[in-house]
């Protein structure tokens, strides 16, 4: 049975200190720049059965050190003061709200992180701050989660590209060019090779009553660039940044971000593996999601709304023309800090694609990062279809959905009805899926081809398509959105609906309709 991506991990509870009770620094250290060549383990469609998994927003529940499941981080809130508010006034404002202790501004932010006592109700603190006349918005730090016919030998397994007439679109516009930079804001990307030393300080449980996994202590984790994305040092990777570890090494220890990146820009027509939508673009890897290994290794940051917002602003500052957000959350309230960052990026010429969510059969709660997309030209929320081009069983429906793309539906079509791409070998990565006696540090230098499903897989089709349009000179994000909607293949009710938006993307019809091809 083929894995379908990121697990619903439930409660993650730290229950002890490191080995021997010794405190270790919260850090990681690059100890080797290059590693052995990456291992390619081929198409993994005969793996032992695993629990069915669907990628995308709203899957993981955060648990703090007490074991309490929370949709946000304790001890701080996000606050945007109105323009012209002096820093002295900010300090006075925070001191006048019960329990608020201090305000701090991070890089790539136009907002403050305000500290409150760990035991305080952060939603109430945010409400009190919102009531102040000098506050534009305040919110908890909600957590987000991971959402020409090529000659590549496994291309025949990629039903998703023929389904949107991509082969004839490539005849018109073969893969964009390196002039276009697509920022992938996710769990990281396998873009570089080396070895990192981590400190695993806590034992933990995957479920509240599950077995206890021991702290690993100091471990060395090898990692490699994905062979299908480009060799280490490739000029196609630009301005990498990790907001989870606060450095420039956004290594993927989850597999989600690498799979998503493959759909956008996998090397194509190279006689190896699979294909990607816009296979000549440059990729900006920006890590804004905390994978389970990052949490086990006690990373200093989580994938909160403020981290996502900083990643968006960083991408726009560093030349991205398209931002892919196959991430999000269905829990909690609005995300004004993210919406403001998206508006800022669009104002600087960046198109933004956001996953709609995977909650259709589980409450149908929309991805809050997509709130208001229909009123923001240049931002599109993406739903998913399966191999039969009908709505995928998990694809969240809402008034924000504007477009649909292939995301897979393995419930309807079996394992091969997912989206195939190369990513990290889950057998060597997800050792926490093993019995405790077999648990050990991960390897991030081995790769395989997996079928994943989710609106996370649909969204990079739209991002890759946007990159192709930008290469044709349609550089205004609002114009990109208008073109995608105008020539989409209508699905469901006539016109826009909450399931498919304006329909299924149709790259060839769009290029022809714009007069780019006869």
PDB file of C-alpha atoms in Angstrom, residues 160-335:
ATOM      1  CA  UNK A 160      -2.472  14.442 -13.224  1.00  0.00           C
ATOM      2  CA  UNK A 161      -0.643  16.164 -16.092  1.00  0.00           C
ATOM      3  CA  UNK A 162      -2.621  14.641 -19.001  1.00  0.00           C
ATOM      4  CA  UNK A 163      -5.789  15.330 -16.984  1.00  0.00           C
ATOM      5  CA  UNK A 164      -5.203  19.088 -17.348  1.00  0.00           C
ATOM      6  CA  UNK A 165      -3.881  18.832 -20.939  1.00  0.00           C
ATOM      7  CA  UNK A 166      -0.409  19.719 -19.719  1.00  0.00           C
ATOM      8  CA  UNK A 167       1.426  17.967 -22.548  1.00  0.00           C
ATOM      9  CA  UNK A 168      -0.018  20.305 -25.181  1.00  0.00           C
ATOM     10  CA  UNK A 169       0.572  23.269 -22.852  1.00  0.00           C
ATOM     11  CA  UNK A 170       4.270  22.302 -22.674  1.00  0.00           C
ATOM     12  CA  UNK A 171       4.333  22.361 -26.477  1.00  0.00           C
ATOM     13  CA  UNK A 172       3.425  26.048 -26.194  1.00  0.00           C
ATOM     14  CA  UNK A 173       5.397  26.998 -23.082  1.00  0.00           C
ATOM     15  CA  UNK A 174       7.953  24.345 -22.052  1.00  0.00           C
ATOM     16  CA  UNK A 175       8.494  24.714 -18.353  1.00  0.00           C
ATOM     17  CA  UNK A 176       8.994  28.488 -17.853  1.00  0.00           C
ATOM     18  CA  UNK A 177      12.590  29.636 -17.282  1.00  0.00           C
ATOM     19  CA  UNK A 178      14.986  30.428 -14.481  1.00  0.00           C
ATOM     20  CA  UNK A 179      13.828  34.057 -14.576  1.00  0.00           C
ATOM     21  CA  UNK A 180      10.886  33.014 -12.400  1.00  0.00           C
ATOM     22  CA  UNK A 181      11.400  32.203  -8.711  1.00  0.00           C
ATOM     23  CA  UNK A 182       8.767  30.136  -6.897  1.00  0.00           C
ATOM     24  CA  UNK A 183       8.922  30.225  -3.095  1.00  0.00           C
ATOM     25  CA  UNK A 184       7.802  26.999  -1.431  1.00  0.00           C
ATOM     26  CA  UNK A 185       6.754  27.785   2.149  1.00  0.00           C
ATOM     27  CA  UNK A 186       6.536  24.376   3.745  1.00  0.00           C
ATOM     28  CA  UNK A 187       8.395  21.782   5.840  1.00  0.00           C
ATOM     29  CA  UNK A 188      11.628  22.477   3.965  1.00  0.00           C
ATOM     30  CA  UNK A 189      13.089  21.091   0.746  1.00  0.00           C
ATOM     31  CA  UNK A 190      15.760  18.450   0.081  1.00  0.00           C
ATOM     32  CA  UNK A 191      18.061  20.911  -1.701  1.00  0.00           C
ATOM     33  CA  UNK A 192      21.494  20.428  -0.114  1.00  0.00           C
ATOM     34  CA  UNK A 193      23.736  17.648   1.225  1.00  0.00           C
ATOM     35  CA  UNK A 194      25.615  17.218   4.475  1.00  0.00           C
ATOM     36  CA  UNK A 195      25.201  16.087   8.064  1.00  0.00           C
ATOM     37  CA  UNK A 196      23.541  17.953  10.931  1.00  0.00           C
ATOM     38  CA  UNK A 197      24.027  17.194  14.622  1.00  0.00           C
ATOM     39  CA  UNK A 198      20.888  17.505  16.728  1.00  0.00           C
ATOM     40  CA  UNK A 199      20.129  17.200  20.433  1.00  0.00           C
ATOM     41  CA  UNK A 200      17.090  15.078  21.277  1.00  0.00           C
ATOM     42  CA  UNK A 201      16.416  16.070  24.892  1.00  0.00           C
ATOM     43  CA  UNK A 202      12.987  14.639  25.634  1.00  0.00           C
ATOM     44  CA  UNK A 203      11.280  11.291  25.659  1.00  0.00           C
ATOM     45  CA  UNK A 204       7.774  11.409  24.193  1.00  0.00           C
ATOM     46  CA  UNK A 205       4.544   9.611  23.383  1.00  0.00           C
ATOM     47  CA  UNK A 206       2.867   9.680  19.974  1.00  0.00           C
ATOM     48  CA  UNK A 207      -0.539   9.144  21.590  1.00  0.00           C
ATOM     49  CA  UNK A 208      -1.650   9.848  25.123  1.00  0.00           C
ATOM     50  CA  UNK A 209      -1.673   6.176  26.147  1.00  0.00           C
ATOM     51  CA  UNK A 210       0.934   4.965  23.670  1.00  0.00           C
ATOM     52  CA  UNK A 211       4.445   3.654  24.329  1.00  0.00           C
ATOM     53  CA  UNK A 212       7.216   5.970  25.467  1.00  0.00           C
ATOM     54  CA  UNK A 213       9.969   6.716  22.954  1.00  0.00           C
ATOM     55  CA  UNK A 214      13.295   7.591  24.609  1.00  0.00           C
ATOM     56  CA  UNK A 215      15.318  10.758  24.159  1.00  0.00           C
ATOM     57  CA  UNK A 216      18.030  10.007  21.608  1.00  0.00           C
ATOM     58  CA  UNK A 217      20.588  12.444  22.959  1.00  0.00           C
ATOM     59  CA  UNK A 218      23.111  13.783  20.443  1.00  0.00           C
ATOM     60  CA  UNK A 219      22.541  12.330  16.976  1.00  0.00           C
ATOM     61  CA  UNK A 220      23.978  12.974  13.510  1.00  0.00           C
ATOM     62  CA  UNK A 221      21.435  13.119  10.673  1.00  0.00           C
ATOM     63  CA  UNK A 222      22.664  12.798   7.063  1.00  0.00           C
ATOM     64  CA  UNK A 223      20.707  14.685   4.403  1.00  0.00           C
ATOM     65  CA  UNK A 224      20.970  15.024   0.626  1.00  0.00           C
ATOM     66  CA  UNK A 225      19.551  17.028  -2.240  1.00  0.00           C
ATOM     67  CA  UNK A 226      16.734  15.199  -4.013  1.00  0.00           C
ATOM     68  CA  UNK A 227      18.183  13.820  -7.284  1.00  0.00           C
ATOM     69  CA  UNK A 228      15.111  14.936  -9.250  1.00  0.00           C
ATOM     70  CA  UNK A 229      15.269  18.541  -8.012  1.00  0.00           C
ATOM     71  CA  UNK A 230      18.921  19.295  -8.663  1.00  0.00           C
ATOM     72  CA  UNK A 231      22.344  18.527  -7.272  1.00  0.00           C
ATOM     73  CA  UNK A 232      23.774  20.254  -4.221  1.00  0.00           C
ATOM     74  CA  UNK A 233      25.001  23.697  -5.192  1.00  0.00           C
ATOM     75  CA  UNK A 234      22.580  23.923  -8.099  1.00  0.00           C
ATOM     76  CA  UNK A 235      21.866  27.530  -9.025  1.00  0.00           C
ATOM     77  CA  UNK A 236      18.152  26.758  -9.200  1.00  0.00           C
ATOM     78  CA  UNK A 237      17.883  27.057  -5.390  1.00  0.00           C
ATOM     79  CA  UNK A 238      17.922  30.681  -4.248  1.00  0.00           C
ATOM     80  CA  UNK A 239      17.723  32.477  -0.882  1.00  0.00           C
ATOM     81  CA  UNK A 240      16.912  29.439   1.288  1.00  0.00           C
ATOM     82  CA  UNK A 241      15.781  30.254   4.816  1.00  0.00           C
ATOM     83  CA  UNK A 242      14.563  28.298   7.842  1.00  0.00           C
ATOM     84  CA  UNK A 243      12.216  30.160  10.188  1.00  0.00           C
ATOM     85  CA  UNK A 244      11.843  27.091  12.408  1.00  0.00           C
ATOM     86  CA  UNK A 245      15.571  26.966  13.244  1.00  0.00           C
ATOM     87  CA  UNK A 246      16.452  30.601  12.416  1.00  0.00           C
ATOM     88  CA  UNK A 247      19.158  29.850   9.860  1.00  0.00           C
ATOM     89  CA  UNK A 248      19.649  29.337   6.111  1.00  0.00           C
ATOM     90  CA  UNK A 249      19.348  25.532   6.132  1.00  0.00           C
ATOM     91  CA  UNK A 250      15.673  24.641   5.521  1.00  0.00           C
ATOM     92  CA  UNK A 251      16.280  20.882   5.457  1.00  0.00           C
ATOM     93  CA  UNK A 252      13.129  18.792   5.003  1.00  0.00           C
ATOM     94  CA  UNK A 253      12.736  16.190   7.768  1.00  0.00           C
ATOM     95  CA  UNK A 254       9.078  15.585   6.925  1.00  0.00           C
ATOM     96  CA  UNK A 255       8.855  14.779   3.141  1.00  0.00           C
ATOM     97  CA  UNK A 256       5.882  17.090   2.502  1.00  0.00           C
ATOM     98  CA  UNK A 257       7.777  20.124   1.226  1.00  0.00           C
ATOM     99  CA  UNK A 258      10.000  18.102  -1.107  1.00  0.00           C
ATOM    100  CA  UNK A 259       6.994  16.339  -2.669  1.00  0.00           C
ATOM    101  CA  UNK A 260       5.185  19.665  -3.167  1.00  0.00           C
ATOM    102  CA  UNK A 261       8.297  21.204  -4.737  1.00  0.00           C
ATOM    103  CA  UNK A 262       8.529  18.302  -7.172  1.00  0.00           C
ATOM    104  CA  UNK A 263       5.102  19.022  -8.644  1.00  0.00           C
ATOM    105  CA  UNK A 264       6.124  22.642  -9.189  1.00  0.00           C
ATOM    106  CA  UNK A 265       9.608  22.185 -10.591  1.00  0.00           C
ATOM    107  CA  UNK A 266      10.819  18.594 -10.821  1.00  0.00           C
ATOM    108  CA  UNK A 267      13.547  18.231 -13.442  1.00  0.00           C
ATOM    109  CA  UNK A 268      11.824  17.055 -16.625  1.00  0.00           C
ATOM    110  CA  UNK A 269      12.870  15.547 -19.950  1.00  0.00           C
ATOM    111  CA  UNK A 270      16.024  14.268 -18.281  1.00  0.00           C
ATOM    112  CA  UNK A 271      15.251  10.586 -18.775  1.00  0.00           C
ATOM    113  CA  UNK A 272      14.868  10.064 -15.031  1.00  0.00           C
ATOM    114  CA  UNK A 273      11.864   9.588 -12.776  1.00  0.00           C
ATOM    115  CA  UNK A 274       8.939  11.985 -13.058  1.00  0.00           C
ATOM    116  CA  UNK A 275       7.988  15.446 -14.357  1.00  0.00           C
ATOM    117  CA  UNK A 276       7.057  18.849 -12.891  1.00  0.00           C
ATOM    118  CA  UNK A 277       4.780  21.678 -14.040  1.00  0.00           C
ATOM    119  CA  UNK A 278       7.328  24.484 -14.520  1.00  0.00           C
ATOM    120  CA  UNK A 279      10.511  22.464 -14.615  1.00  0.00           C
ATOM    121  CA  UNK A 280      12.982  25.275 -15.364  1.00  0.00           C
ATOM    122  CA  UNK A 281      11.983  27.680 -12.602  1.00  0.00           C
ATOM    123  CA  UNK A 282      14.208  28.511  -9.666  1.00  0.00           C
ATOM    124  CA  UNK A 283      13.066  27.409  -6.224  1.00  0.00           C
ATOM    125  CA  UNK A 284      13.221  29.392  -2.980  1.00  0.00           C
ATOM    126  CA  UNK A 285      12.985  26.899  -0.074  1.00  0.00           C
ATOM    127  CA  UNK A 286      11.456  28.616   2.965  1.00  0.00           C
ATOM    128  CA  UNK A 287      10.757  26.460   6.005  1.00  0.00           C
ATOM    129  CA  UNK A 288       7.824  27.698   8.056  1.00  0.00           C
ATOM    130  CA  UNK A 289       6.323  24.374   9.208  1.00  0.00           C
ATOM    131  CA  UNK A 290       7.614  22.397  12.183  1.00  0.00           C
ATOM    132  CA  UNK A 291       7.754  18.706  11.282  1.00  0.00           C
ATOM    133  CA  UNK A 292       7.625  16.044  13.961  1.00  0.00           C
ATOM    134  CA  UNK A 293      11.406  15.568  13.911  1.00  0.00           C
ATOM    135  CA  UNK A 294      11.865  19.323  14.356  1.00  0.00           C
ATOM    136  CA  UNK A 295       9.621  19.050  17.400  1.00  0.00           C
ATOM    137  CA  UNK A 296      11.468  15.995  18.735  1.00  0.00           C
ATOM    138  CA  UNK A 297      14.752  17.873  18.307  1.00  0.00           C
ATOM    139  CA  UNK A 298      13.166  20.847  20.113  1.00  0.00           C
ATOM    140  CA  UNK A 299      13.370  23.525  17.436  1.00  0.00           C
ATOM    141  CA  UNK A 300      13.111  27.081  18.789  1.00  0.00           C
ATOM    142  CA  UNK A 301      10.076  27.968  16.649  1.00  0.00           C
ATOM    143  CA  UNK A 302       6.826  26.362  15.509  1.00  0.00           C
ATOM    144  CA  UNK A 303       4.697  26.929  12.424  1.00  0.00           C
ATOM    145  CA  UNK A 304       2.637  29.725  13.944  1.00  0.00           C
ATOM    146  CA  UNK A 305       0.789  32.401  11.972  1.00  0.00           C
ATOM    147  CA  UNK A 306       3.504  34.967  12.653  1.00  0.00           C
ATOM    148  CA  UNK A 307       6.177  32.599  11.303  1.00  0.00           C
ATOM    149  CA  UNK A 308       4.107  32.060   8.142  1.00  0.00           C
ATOM    150  CA  UNK A 309       3.699  35.831   7.739  1.00  0.00           C
ATOM    151  CA  UNK A 310       7.440  36.393   8.113  1.00  0.00           C
ATOM    152  CA  UNK A 311       8.095  33.700   5.510  1.00  0.00           C
ATOM    153  CA  UNK A 312       5.761  35.422   3.059  1.00  0.00           C
ATOM    154  CA  UNK A 313       7.444  38.800   3.554  1.00  0.00           C
ATOM    155  CA  UNK A 314      10.895  37.213   3.284  1.00  0.00           C
ATOM    156  CA  UNK A 315       9.936  35.584  -0.025  1.00  0.00           C
ATOM    157  CA  UNK A 316       8.700  38.861  -1.491  1.00  0.00           C
ATOM    158  CA  UNK A 317      11.815  40.675  -0.254  1.00  0.00           C
ATOM    159  CA  UNK A 318      14.069  38.124  -1.966  1.00  0.00           C
ATOM    160  CA  UNK A 319      12.575  38.082  -5.441  1.00  0.00           C
ATOM    161  CA  UNK A 320       9.875  35.412  -5.424  1.00  0.00           C
ATOM    162  CA  UNK A 321       7.197  35.859  -8.100  1.00  0.00           C
ATOM    163  CA  UNK A 322       4.993  32.983  -6.907  1.00  0.00           C
ATOM    164  CA  UNK A 323       4.396  31.736  -3.351  1.00  0.00           C
ATOM    165  CA  UNK A 324       3.042  28.235  -2.731  1.00  0.00           C
ATOM    166  CA  UNK A 325       1.244  27.678   0.591  1.00  0.00           C
ATOM    167  CA  UNK A 326       0.311  23.993   0.777  1.00  0.00           C
ATOM    168  CA  UNK A 327      -0.143  24.560   4.499  1.00  0.00           C
ATOM    169  CA  UNK A 328      -2.620  26.053   6.921  1.00  0.00           C
ATOM    170  CA  UNK A 329      -5.010  25.323   9.756  1.00  0.00           C
ATOM    171  CA  UNK A 330      -8.721  24.784  10.279  1.00  0.00           C
ATOM    172  CA  UNK A 331      -8.615  25.455  14.027  1.00  0.00           C
ATOM    173  CA  UNK A 332      -8.839  28.844  15.703  1.00  0.00           C
ATOM    174  CA  UNK A 333      -9.913  32.244  14.487  1.00  0.00           C
ATOM    175  CA  UNK A 334      -8.878  34.483  11.587  1.00  0.00           C
ATOM    176  CA  UNK A 335      -5.246  35.105  10.650  1.00  0.00           C
TER     177      UNK A 335
END
